[in-house]
C-alpha cells in the first residue's frame, strides 16, 4: 500500500515522514519516523512514540548536510552525532534535502539574532495571579516603546532619503556650473542641504542608539524569562508523559477487566501498574531493551468452532470420546473418568503442620546501583552481594519451588492420551514462573556440595533432592520422584549478563520428565529472566523467550511463547501462548494465559491459513472449542509483601527439620541469620563462608597440580581425611550462641 506523498516543504513548516536510518552492521537500515521542526531533526521508532519517547535529535544550526547518492544522504554536527539516512526515491530525498536546507538557514539566522543576549540581568521569576498580569502589562508597555522607536527610525530614514537626494542634485548642479555669478548661490544651497542632511543623520543615529539600548536592556530579561518558560514546559511535558502512561495502564486494566474472563482479573493489578518504567531516551540500537520492544504479530488466531462440533459426541481427535459433547465438564474430570485406575480413598494419616509465617523483612535501605555499578559486564555469580539484596533461600530451594504445582504432573500421569498429557506438562512448565513475579530478591549462591532435600511423601507423594555439583560455573542437579508415577530431573547452570539498566539470567541445561505407566519422556528448557530498573525505579521481573516441550517417545510437541513486556502492546502483560501438535505437525490443542495467573486450553477442531500479518507472515486460524482452565496460581499467604513475597511452599523450605544432611541448605548460618532479621551478622557470616570456600578451592587446585606432577603417589585414606573437603561443611552449622 503506497503512502501519501509528503507536501513540498516551505520555510517555517514542520516536515514529517519515513526514512531509513543506519543502525549497525547487524540490523543495517531500519525504518524510522523523522520530524523536522524549529531547526531540530528528531526521529522515533513509530509515529505513536512522538508523544513520549524521542530516540534522537540533531540541531541543524551546527550540522552539515551531504548527499551521497541518489537516495542516501548524511547529516553530521561535527562528530558527536552522525545520521546516515536513505529515502525511498530520489524525489523524496530531494524533498528532505530542500526542507533541511531551509530549516538550517532559518536556524542559523535565529541563532545569530540571539547571540547578543546576556546573562547579567536578573531573570524574570515565574509568578501567578496578579504577578502574571503585571508582567504582561510590562511586556505590552515595552512593546509600545519599541514600536515608537521603530516609527522614529522610519521617519528618520525617510528624511535621510529625501535630504540625501536633494543634496545629490545640488552637487550635480554645482559641477555643471562654471565660475560666475550663480556660484555663490549654489554653494549656499549645497551648504544648507548638507546641514539638513547632517541634522537628520544625527537624529537617525540618536534614534538607533536609543532603540539599541532599549532592545539590549530588555532582550536579556526576556532571554531569562524565555529560559524559565522553557524549563516549565519541559516539566509540564514530563508530567504529561507520566499521565499518558498512567492512562495507558488504566485503559489496559479496564480492557482486561471487561474483555477477559473474570479469572483473568489480577488482584495485584495495582502492583503491575506501579511497575511502569521511565521513558527511555536512549538510541534504539540497544538490542536488549525489552520494555521498548515493538508488539510482535500473533502467530495464530483462534476462533470459535462450528456448532456442529459441539453437537457431536463421538469425536476422538485426541483420545477422549465424549469431550466435544460435554463442554461443561472439566478437563480433569474427563481425564480421570477415562482412567480405570483412578485412586481410591486412602486412610488419612496425620501429617506435619508446616509453618505459615517467617519474621518480617527488616526495612534496611541500600542502593543497589552503588553496589553493582562496578560490576557491569561480570557474571552474576561472581558479584559479591550483601544479603540486603538476597532472600533467605538458596538457589537449590528455588529449584525445588518448581514442584509447587506438582498436582499437574499427578494429573498428567493419569492421562490416557499423550496429547492430553502434553497439555498438563506444558502447564507445569509455565507454572514454575508464577512465584517469580514479585520475587526481586537474589537467592543465596550454594556452596560446592551443598544439598537440599524436600520430603513431601506423606503430604504430596513426592520427594526431591538438589545438589550443587559445580561452583564455577555454578551448576546444580535436581532429582524428584513421585508415588503417583512420574520422575523429574534437571541439570541447571546459570549464565547472566548485567548491562546497567537490566540484569538477564539465562538458565542453561534441560529438564526431563518421565511417566512410568506410559513411558512418555518429555524434555524442555527454561526461558530468560530479566530484572529491570536496576539503576532507578522499582525493580520488576519479566520472562521472555520460547520453550519447546518434546515427547521423545511419540514425537508430540508443544511450542510455548513467552511474550516480552511491551509498553505499546494491547495484549495482557506476561502473556503465554502455545500449540500442541503431533509428530506430523497437526495441531490438537491451543494453550493461552499468563505465566503469573493462569493457563487455559482449547481443543482444535479445524485449522486453516489466514491473511498475512504485519510482517508478511501467514497466520494460522484455529477453530477451537470453548476454553477450559488447566492451571490457576495459588493465592499468596496473608502478609506476603512483608515476607519477601514467599508462597506457602516457599515459607516452609527453610524451616528447620531433624534428620537432614549436614550439607543441607537449612543449616547455612548466614541464611538462617538473614531470615531472623540479623542482617549485619548474616553479611559477616556470608563473607566468612565465601572466603573459606575460596581458600578450599585454591588448596584443592594445589593438590591437583601436585598429584599431576607425582602420579606415582597414591591417594591414601589418611590424605583424604586431612583434605580441606572434610572441614568444609563444618562451617555450615550455626555458631554456638
XYZ file of C-alpha atoms in Angstrom:
737
model
C 0.000 0.000 0.000
C 1.593 3.244 -1.138
C 1.962 6.062 1.358
C 0.726 9.577 0.528
C 3.372 11.907 -0.824
C 4.548 14.496 1.682
C 3.879 18.141 0.850
C 6.587 20.276 -0.672
C 8.446 21.909 2.229
C 8.176 25.638 2.740
C 10.061 27.850 5.207
C 8.649 27.542 8.705
C 6.696 24.308 8.086
C 7.031 21.188 10.230
C 8.129 18.395 7.910
C 7.485 14.728 8.755
C 7.965 11.402 7.031
C 9.541 7.939 6.984
C 13.261 7.477 6.323
C 15.632 4.566 6.701
C 18.370 5.139 9.305
C 21.571 3.143 9.542
C 21.818 1.487 12.981
C 24.605 -1.108 12.950
C 26.128 -3.858 10.812
C 23.744 -6.459 12.240
C 20.465 -4.635 11.692
C 21.505 -2.382 8.821
C 18.990 0.303 7.823
C 15.860 0.490 9.998
C 12.668 2.394 9.166
C 12.164 5.402 11.464
C 9.707 8.304 11.680
C 11.506 11.674 11.319
C 10.145 15.087 12.341
C 11.763 18.395 11.288
C 10.613 21.351 13.383
C 12.159 24.582 14.720
C 15.592 23.767 13.325
C 15.685 20.349 15.052
C 15.539 16.961 13.319
C 14.155 14.266 15.648
C 13.294 10.636 15.000
C 11.124 7.945 16.583
C 10.550 4.261 16.030
C 6.885 4.819 15.218
C 4.502 7.755 14.961
C 2.958 6.640 18.264
C 6.207 7.450 20.062
C 6.042 11.163 19.198
C 4.135 11.914 22.378
C 6.592 10.417 24.841
C 9.859 8.882 23.571
C 12.273 10.679 21.239
C 15.109 8.414 20.060
C 17.474 11.187 18.998
C 17.666 14.870 17.979
C 20.225 16.837 15.979
C 20.459 20.653 15.793
C 20.633 21.772 12.160
C 22.177 25.143 13.055
C 25.572 23.441 13.500
C 25.013 20.457 11.199
C 26.457 19.615 7.796
C 24.198 18.065 5.151
C 25.885 15.952 2.474
C 24.354 13.954 -0.383
C 25.961 10.568 -1.035
C 23.964 9.195 -3.975
C 20.502 9.245 -5.487
C 18.745 8.155 -2.270
C 21.318 8.433 0.547
C 22.414 11.485 2.495
C 24.315 12.187 5.723
C 23.669 14.712 8.497
C 26.505 15.382 10.954
C 27.182 18.034 13.581
C 30.943 17.674 13.772
C 31.412 14.110 15.013
C 29.163 13.981 18.061
C 26.146 12.865 16.028
C 26.008 11.447 12.524
C 22.856 10.163 10.823
C 23.202 8.042 7.686
C 19.770 8.239 6.065
C 18.137 6.755 2.987
C 14.926 7.755 1.237
C 12.688 5.579 -0.898
C 13.343 7.584 -4.062
C 15.433 10.431 -5.401
C 12.407 12.728 -5.443
C 11.707 12.073 -1.760
C 15.379 12.560 -0.926
C 15.340 15.955 -2.694
C 12.244 16.992 -0.718
C 14.068 16.209 2.508
C 17.249 17.990 1.390
C 15.233 21.101 0.495
C 13.385 21.042 3.822
C 16.636 20.518 5.756
C 18.442 23.356 3.964
C 15.546 25.760 4.581
C 15.356 24.735 8.238
C 19.133 25.072 8.626
C 19.161 28.583 7.130
C 16.353 29.643 9.436
C 18.079 28.079 12.475
C 21.375 29.844 11.679
C 19.549 33.159 11.290
C 17.702 32.710 14.611
C 20.921 31.739 16.387
C 22.720 34.829 15.041
C 19.892 37.058 16.247
C 20.053 35.617 19.760
C 23.867 35.655 20.124
C 23.905 39.142 21.644
C 21.702 38.138 24.604
C 23.425 38.237 28.004
C 23.011 36.850 31.474
C 23.917 39.855 33.626
C 20.317 40.983 34.183
C 18.184 39.161 36.731
C 15.679 36.656 35.407
C 12.003 37.400 35.462
C 10.662 34.992 38.066
C 7.588 32.966 37.114
C 4.616 34.287 39.009
C 0.934 33.643 39.012
C -2.207 35.667 39.573
C -1.605 39.389 39.788
C 2.140 38.971 39.249
C 1.486 37.402 35.858
C -0.814 40.256 34.772
C 1.791 42.814 35.896
C 4.397 41.047 33.788
C 2.071 41.110 30.790
C 1.480 44.849 31.305
C 5.227 45.404 31.445
C 5.744 43.488 28.211
C 2.999 45.465 26.474
C 4.494 48.770 27.672
C 7.936 47.763 26.397
C 6.493 46.746 23.048
C 4.753 50.127 22.696
C 8.024 51.928 23.459
C 9.900 49.818 20.931
C 7.207 50.472 18.310
C 7.526 54.223 18.842
C 11.301 53.955 18.407
C 10.810 51.983 15.228
C 8.455 54.690 13.933
C 11.117 57.315 14.760
C 13.650 55.293 12.830
C 11.288 55.055 9.885
C 10.740 58.824 9.894
C 14.476 59.499 10.118
C 15.077 57.082 7.293
C 12.533 58.905 5.069
C 14.129 62.292 5.882
C 17.618 60.988 5.173
C 16.465 59.664 1.806
C 14.727 62.991 0.986
C 17.580 65.291 2.055
C 20.210 62.975 0.620
C 18.522 63.088 -2.782
C 18.313 66.911 -2.642
C 21.975 67.154 -1.657
C 22.921 64.839 -4.522
C 21.018 67.016 -7.014
C 22.671 70.184 -5.687
C 26.120 68.676 -6.023
C 25.350 67.600 -9.590
C 24.171 71.083 -10.471
C 27.260 72.603 -8.832
C 29.530 70.504 -11.003
C 27.750 71.735 -14.160
C 28.015 75.450 -13.334
C 31.019 77.345 -14.462
C 32.626 80.026 -12.396
C 30.299 83.008 -12.444
C 27.669 84.974 -10.565
C 25.487 81.969 -9.726
C 28.332 80.077 -7.997
C 27.775 81.725 -4.611
C 24.008 80.964 -4.598
C 24.540 77.302 -5.438
C 27.214 76.905 -2.767
C 24.817 78.382 -0.226
C 22.072 75.862 -1.249
C 24.520 72.972 -1.011
C 25.619 74.132 2.430
C 22.016 74.356 3.679
C 21.096 70.929 2.355
C 24.257 69.388 3.757
C 23.365 70.888 7.135
C 19.860 69.376 6.948
C 21.339 66.029 5.984
C 23.773 66.168 8.941
C 20.978 67.061 11.369
C 18.777 64.262 10.062
C 21.680 61.779 10.228
C 22.397 62.773 13.817
C 18.724 62.249 14.664
C 18.860 58.840 12.982
C 21.988 57.920 14.927
C 20.422 59.013 18.212
C 17.234 57.080 17.471
C 19.254 53.965 16.610
C 21.270 54.334 19.827
C 18.083 54.643 21.904
C 16.488 51.682 20.173
C 19.617 49.530 20.572
C 19.972 50.438 24.245
C 16.325 49.685 24.925
C 16.423 46.420 22.971
C 19.568 45.259 24.767
C 18.232 46.048 28.216
C 15.017 44.145 27.615
C 16.347 41.280 25.479
C 18.451 39.979 28.366
C 15.459 39.963 30.689
C 13.330 38.302 28.042
C 16.022 35.697 27.428
C 15.929 34.794 31.093
C 12.143 34.732 31.111
C 12.159 32.561 27.977
C 14.507 30.075 29.642
C 12.221 29.904 32.661
C 9.259 29.239 30.373
C 11.214 26.510 28.567
C 12.028 24.817 31.862
C 8.379 24.989 32.845
C 7.382 23.484 29.507
C 9.853 20.617 29.945
C 8.470 19.873 33.411
C 4.948 20.032 32.020
C 5.850 17.629 29.207
C 7.341 15.172 31.696
C 4.185 15.386 33.798
C 2.012 14.818 30.737
C 4.161 11.846 29.774
C 3.635 10.237 33.152
C -0.102 10.936 32.967
C -0.232 9.391 29.496
C 1.470 6.246 30.760
C -0.873 6.013 33.716
C -3.825 6.490 31.387
C -2.498 3.733 29.153
C -2.147 1.351 32.101
C -5.626 2.190 33.374
C -7.083 1.724 29.912
C -5.350 -1.628 29.569
C -6.538 -2.680 33.005
C -10.089 -1.675 32.137
C -9.904 -3.531 28.849
C -8.553 -6.620 30.605
C -11.306 -6.435 33.234
C -14.080 -6.131 30.660
C -12.896 -8.401 27.851
C -11.163 -11.254 29.642
C -12.915 -13.865 31.741
C -13.269 -12.957 35.420
C -10.478 -15.346 36.370
C -8.034 -13.245 34.382
C -8.572 -10.299 36.721
C -5.354 -9.743 38.585
C -5.719 -8.756 42.236
C -2.204 -7.383 42.059
C -3.032 -5.107 39.156
C -2.047 -2.104 41.179
C 1.386 -3.584 41.587
C 1.579 -4.190 37.876
C 0.692 -0.608 37.195
C 3.319 0.631 39.592
C 5.887 -1.179 37.563
C 5.599 1.471 34.851
C 9.037 2.425 33.671
C 10.591 5.753 32.847
C 10.606 6.836 29.226
C 13.742 5.572 27.506
C 15.698 8.364 25.901
C 18.498 6.204 24.510
C 19.014 5.237 20.894
C 17.217 2.250 19.546
C 20.433 0.396 18.796
C 20.426 -1.289 22.217
C 19.402 -4.811 21.301
C 18.172 -5.617 24.798
C 15.502 -3.011 25.521
C 12.713 -5.390 26.405
C 10.230 -2.773 27.574
C 10.547 -0.754 24.362
C 10.030 -3.768 22.117
C 7.509 -3.462 19.326
C 4.489 -5.666 19.605
C 5.103 -8.963 17.791
C 2.366 -10.095 15.442
C 0.412 -13.108 16.651
C 1.488 -16.346 15.015
C -2.031 -17.750 15.073
C -5.635 -16.743 15.681
C -8.310 -18.761 17.470
C -11.985 -18.540 16.569
C -15.000 -20.466 17.902
C -15.529 -23.771 16.167
C -18.562 -24.548 14.048
C -21.593 -25.530 16.188
C -21.690 -28.923 14.514
C -18.616 -29.925 16.516
C -20.452 -29.170 19.761
C -23.299 -31.460 18.772
C -21.033 -34.390 18.055
C -20.498 -36.912 20.812
C -18.189 -39.428 19.210
C -15.145 -37.382 18.339
C -11.836 -38.833 19.411
C -9.483 -36.294 17.938
C -7.025 -36.841 20.794
C -8.380 -39.827 22.594
C -11.313 -38.545 24.664
C -14.540 -39.998 23.381
C -17.055 -37.520 24.734
C -15.419 -34.152 25.465
C -16.832 -32.364 22.427
C -20.355 -33.118 23.537
C -19.738 -32.279 27.194
C -18.393 -28.740 27.197
C -19.426 -28.110 30.780
C -17.334 -30.987 32.027
C -13.869 -30.121 33.203
C -10.742 -31.418 31.557
C -9.692 -33.136 34.773
C -12.964 -34.985 35.159
C -12.728 -36.345 31.636
C -9.144 -37.462 32.073
C -9.876 -39.155 35.389
C -13.064 -40.736 34.106
C -11.142 -42.294 31.226
C -8.572 -43.759 33.602
C -9.609 -47.149 35.044
C -7.002 -46.799 37.767
C -8.416 -43.743 39.454
C -7.204 -43.661 43.030
C -9.491 -44.949 45.761
C -9.906 -43.056 49.026
C -6.992 -43.763 51.317
C -6.870 -43.849 55.043
C -5.903 -40.409 56.246
C -2.703 -40.141 58.240
C -1.698 -37.221 60.402
C 0.833 -35.015 58.646
C 3.230 -32.475 59.992
C 1.932 -28.938 60.401
C 4.206 -26.657 58.420
C 4.861 -23.051 59.367
C 2.855 -20.299 57.709
C 4.974 -17.273 58.651
C 8.578 -16.160 58.888
C 9.960 -12.999 60.540
C 9.073 -9.857 58.623
C 11.686 -8.426 56.309
C 13.620 -5.567 58.000
C 13.461 -2.170 56.333
C 17.155 -1.698 55.585
C 17.806 0.666 52.675
C 20.807 0.125 50.424
C 21.244 1.488 46.912
C 21.627 -1.425 44.508
C 23.389 0.755 41.961
C 26.072 1.701 44.481
C 26.969 -1.994 44.722
C 26.607 -3.036 41.082
C 27.980 -0.012 39.204
C 31.459 -1.568 39.263
C 30.190 -4.984 38.178
C 28.910 -4.177 34.681
C 29.796 -6.995 32.302
C 30.592 -9.533 35.048
C 28.926 -12.852 35.726
C 26.189 -12.581 38.365
C 27.662 -15.488 40.321
C 30.975 -13.602 40.673
C 29.483 -10.385 42.069
C 29.933 -10.070 45.856
C 26.465 -9.069 47.002
C 25.370 -8.214 50.552
C 22.367 -10.068 51.924
C 20.353 -6.853 51.649
C 19.540 -7.901 48.077
C 19.014 -11.572 48.870
C 16.073 -13.583 50.071
C 16.559 -16.188 52.829
C 16.533 -19.134 50.410
C 19.275 -20.746 48.364
C 19.183 -21.429 44.653
C 18.637 -25.120 45.434
C 15.480 -24.264 47.341
C 14.328 -22.046 44.480
C 14.739 -25.007 42.121
C 12.629 -27.127 44.459
C 9.887 -24.477 44.214
C 9.255 -25.717 40.672
C 7.292 -28.532 42.327
C 4.727 -26.198 43.894
C 2.145 -27.280 41.320
C 3.050 -30.971 41.388
C -0.674 -31.789 41.001
C -0.325 -31.034 37.280
C 2.140 -33.899 36.927
C -0.090 -36.137 39.072
C -2.977 -35.483 36.678
C -0.710 -35.937 33.670
C 0.298 -39.373 34.965
C -3.366 -40.449 34.858
C -3.987 -39.318 31.254
C -4.626 -41.974 28.629
C -3.705 -39.716 25.691
C -0.191 -38.387 25.177
C -1.629 -35.157 23.753
C -3.665 -34.571 26.903
C -0.602 -35.340 28.942
C 1.372 -32.799 26.931
C -1.128 -30.073 27.919
C -0.529 -30.763 31.618
C 3.249 -30.905 31.212
C 3.186 -27.578 29.323
C 1.038 -26.011 32.050
C 3.506 -27.317 34.665
C 6.325 -25.698 32.697
C 4.578 -22.315 32.807
C 3.545 -22.644 36.462
C 7.156 -22.724 37.651
C 7.469 -18.995 36.816
C 4.394 -17.875 38.755
C 6.353 -17.463 42.003
C 8.841 -15.030 40.418
C 6.525 -12.153 39.568
C 7.268 -10.181 42.769
C 10.428 -12.010 43.867
C 13.152 -9.470 43.069
C 15.486 -10.796 45.787
C 18.510 -12.850 44.761
C 18.753 -16.358 46.253
C 21.955 -17.389 48.039
C 24.606 -18.976 45.837
C 25.008 -22.566 47.103
C 28.385 -23.724 48.316
C 30.011 -26.575 46.422
C 28.482 -29.833 47.647
C 25.555 -28.104 49.346
C 22.311 -30.096 49.183
C 18.618 -29.609 49.793
C 16.166 -32.418 50.421
C 12.421 -31.803 50.160
C 10.495 -34.764 51.560
C 6.756 -34.449 50.961
C 5.886 -38.131 50.629
C 3.158 -38.071 53.270
C 1.613 -34.759 52.259
C 2.046 -34.754 48.478
C 3.504 -38.087 47.483
C 6.848 -36.849 46.143
C 10.408 -36.393 47.298
C 13.199 -34.324 45.733
C 16.915 -33.775 46.209
C 19.117 -30.937 44.883
C 22.891 -30.675 44.999
C 25.379 -28.018 43.911
C 27.773 -30.015 41.741
C 29.952 -27.175 40.416
C 30.997 -23.833 41.834
C 32.449 -22.038 38.772
C 30.486 -22.178 36.617
C 27.666 -22.733 39.133
C 25.671 -25.867 38.322
C 23.031 -27.803 40.239
C 21.394 -31.198 39.787
C 17.795 -31.798 40.832
C 16.001 -35.140 41.052
C 12.384 -35.680 42.139
C 10.296 -38.847 42.207
C 6.616 -39.298 42.979
C 4.483 -42.184 44.140
C 1.929 -41.077 41.526
C 4.066 -42.406 38.681
C 6.365 -39.628 37.469
C 10.011 -38.675 37.786
C 11.539 -35.231 37.219
C 15.197 -34.341 36.873
C 17.022 -31.229 35.766
C 20.600 -30.097 35.372
C 20.739 -26.304 35.549
C 23.613 -23.866 35.218
C 23.122 -20.120 35.032
C 24.618 -17.597 32.647
C 23.997 -13.965 33.457
C 24.504 -10.581 31.838
C 24.457 -7.279 33.691
C 24.318 -4.164 31.495
C 23.498 -1.399 33.972
C 19.769 -0.889 33.397
C 18.794 -4.550 33.475
C 20.048 -7.949 34.525
C 19.390 -11.052 32.421
C 19.651 -14.596 33.767
C 19.783 -17.349 31.148
C 19.284 -20.876 32.566
C 21.278 -23.471 30.639
C 20.589 -27.184 30.706
C 17.469 -29.249 30.241
C 14.601 -30.612 32.310
C 13.419 -34.205 31.881
C 10.096 -35.689 32.963
C 9.309 -39.416 32.614
C 5.984 -41.118 33.336
C 6.135 -44.723 34.487
C 2.863 -46.014 33.060
C 3.098 -44.653 29.505
C 6.897 -44.430 29.402
C 6.490 -40.979 27.845
C 9.695 -38.982 28.123
C 9.406 -35.165 27.955
C 12.170 -32.571 27.890
C 12.309 -28.769 27.742
C 14.469 -25.785 28.668
C 13.817 -22.610 30.621
C 13.369 -19.070 29.252
C 15.347 -15.923 30.066
C 14.550 -13.989 33.244
C 15.185 -10.224 33.152
C 15.256 -7.844 36.122
C 14.575 -4.251 35.020
C 15.177 -0.829 36.617
C 18.484 -1.714 38.258
C 19.583 1.941 38.230
C 16.398 3.806 39.092
C 12.763 2.946 39.718
C 11.036 -0.068 41.158
C 12.548 -3.436 40.304
C 10.333 -5.664 38.181
C 10.788 -9.052 36.560
C 9.901 -10.290 33.103
C 10.121 -13.714 31.462
C 10.680 -13.873 27.712
C 11.597 -16.466 25.129
C 10.288 -19.701 23.694
C 10.051 -23.254 25.032
C 9.667 -26.472 23.066
C 8.290 -29.325 25.165
C 9.063 -32.554 23.284
C 7.714 -36.063 23.849
C 10.620 -38.229 22.707
C 8.530 -41.399 22.531
C 5.648 -40.163 20.350
C 7.119 -37.087 18.673
C 4.400 -34.804 20.077
C 5.493 -31.233 20.640
C 4.232 -28.096 22.395
C 5.685 -24.750 21.355
C 5.256 -22.115 24.084
C 5.975 -18.430 23.538
C 6.536 -16.057 26.473
C 5.853 -12.570 25.097
C 8.242 -9.898 26.445
C 6.646 -6.914 28.101
C 5.925 -4.072 25.666
C 4.527 -0.695 26.615
C 2.703 -0.467 23.287
C 1.178 -3.930 23.278
C -2.562 -4.276 23.663
C -2.224 -7.816 24.953
C -2.401 -8.837 28.577
C 1.021 -8.432 30.268
C 3.066 -11.623 30.807
C 1.159 -13.430 28.084
C 1.952 -17.034 27.151
C 0.618 -18.864 24.104
C 1.244 -22.375 22.854
C 0.171 -25.006 20.350
C 0.250 -28.789 20.933
C 0.993 -30.749 17.754
C 1.523 -34.413 16.964
C 4.532 -35.863 15.149
C 3.005 -34.885 11.781
C 2.642 -31.255 12.815
C -1.141 -31.337 13.129
C -2.431 -29.021 15.883
C -4.679 -30.587 18.538
C -4.723 -28.064 21.400
C -4.107 -24.351 21.840
C -2.930 -23.002 25.202
C -3.139 -19.393 26.323
C -2.866 -17.396 29.518
C -0.256 -15.614 31.614
C 2.688 -17.048 33.469
C 1.710 -15.246 36.699
C -2.027 -16.040 36.831
C -3.474 -18.988 34.928
C -3.455 -21.089 31.771
C -6.337 -22.313 29.643
C -6.518 -24.802 26.800
C -8.843 -25.244 23.833
C -9.253 -28.221 21.577
C -8.568 -27.512 17.905
C -11.307 -28.803 15.617
C -10.094 -27.297 12.355
C -7.232 -25.125 11.142
C -6.701 -23.007 8.057
C -4.281 -20.432 6.711
C -5.380 -16.850 7.292
C -4.319 -13.464 5.982
C -0.770 -12.217 6.127
C 0.241 -10.473 9.350
C 2.009 -7.173 9.853
C 5.381 -8.588 8.716
C 4.036 -10.588 5.806
C 3.904 -13.882 7.709
C 0.867 -16.017 7.082
C -1.007 -16.687 10.285
C -2.890 -19.871 11.074
C -6.541 -19.685 12.114
C -7.634 -22.391 14.569
C -11.293 -23.193 15.135
C -11.469 -24.287 18.770
C -13.977 -25.385 21.349
C -14.663 -23.361 24.454
C -11.519 -22.764 26.518
C -11.143 -24.614 29.811
C -8.900 -23.771 32.708
C -5.995 -26.122 33.285
C -3.929 -24.223 35.893
C -4.512 -21.312 38.278
C -1.977 -19.705 40.574
C -2.451 -20.240 44.305
C -3.046 -17.007 46.244
C -0.159 -15.673 48.281
C -0.402 -16.018 52.057
C -1.549 -13.056 54.098
C 1.212 -10.535 54.679
C 3.366 -11.943 51.862
C 4.609 -8.455 50.973
C 6.430 -8.386 54.330
C 7.816 -11.913 53.873
C 9.704 -11.491 50.577
C 6.501 -12.392 48.633
C 7.039 -16.059 49.516
C 4.386 -18.570 48.531
C 3.000 -21.062 51.038
C 5.548 -23.649 49.889
C 8.461 -21.185 49.968
C 7.668 -20.311 53.604
C 8.334 -23.929 54.587
C 11.510 -24.558 52.587
C 13.913 -23.119 55.151
C 12.022 -24.460 58.174
C 14.427 -26.379 60.443
C 13.958 -30.158 60.296
C 15.529 -33.073 62.111
C 17.466 -35.715 60.238
C 18.588 -33.644 57.255
C 22.142 -33.901 55.944
C 24.893 -31.682 57.400
C 25.216 -30.100 53.958
C 21.522 -29.168 53.759
C 20.685 -25.552 52.909
C 18.597 -25.263 56.079
C 21.850 -25.459 58.078
C 23.519 -22.475 56.409
C 24.204 -19.996 59.223
C 24.239 -16.853 57.050
C 20.894 -17.759 55.502
C 19.398 -18.509 58.928
C 20.678 -15.208 60.351
C 19.142 -13.299 57.466
C 15.767 -14.992 57.961
C 15.896 -14.000 61.630
C 16.472 -10.359 60.645
C 20.092 -10.192 61.834
C 21.468 -8.899 58.545
C 24.750 -7.441 59.816
C 25.713 -10.786 61.306
C 24.488 -12.536 58.167
C 26.741 -10.377 55.986
C 29.761 -11.163 58.144
C 28.976 -14.899 58.143
C 28.368 -14.926 54.394
C 31.728 -13.276 53.795
C 33.428 -15.827 56.074
C 31.874 -18.791 54.277
C 32.708 -17.444 50.824
C 36.308 -16.743 51.818
C 36.649 -20.234 53.274
C 35.273 -21.736 50.073
C 37.778 -19.752 48.020
C 40.654 -20.970 50.218
C 39.422 -24.549 49.932
C 39.251 -24.238 46.177
C 42.810 -22.888 45.976
C 44.031 -25.706 48.201
C 42.252 -28.265 46.051
C 43.849 -26.813 42.909
C 47.289 -27.003 44.514
C 46.701 -30.649 45.448
C 45.555 -31.377 41.900
C 48.745 -29.822 40.495
C 50.821 -31.763 42.989
C 49.048 -35.013 42.151
C 49.550 -34.388 38.439
C 53.275 -33.827 38.959
C 53.609 -37.004 41.123
C 51.278 -39.600 39.562
C 53.021 -42.474 41.331
C 51.824 -41.260 44.715
C 48.537 -42.930 45.608
C 45.796 -41.079 47.395
C 45.614 -42.713 50.765
C 42.775 -42.684 53.210
C 44.859 -40.510 55.506
C 45.262 -37.876 52.779
C 41.527 -37.824 52.267
C 40.921 -37.380 55.992
C 43.364 -34.492 56.049
C 41.802 -32.857 52.965
C 40.125 -29.484 53.455
C 36.985 -31.046 51.976
C 36.377 -32.742 55.284
C 36.246 -29.478 57.212
C 34.477 -27.516 54.559
C 30.940 -28.139 55.728
C 31.721 -27.888 59.396
C 31.190 -24.166 58.823
C 27.635 -24.780 57.683
C 26.456 -25.433 61.221
C 25.308 -22.347 63.089
C 27.901 -20.984 65.505
C 27.124 -21.554 69.188
C 25.268 -18.716 70.874
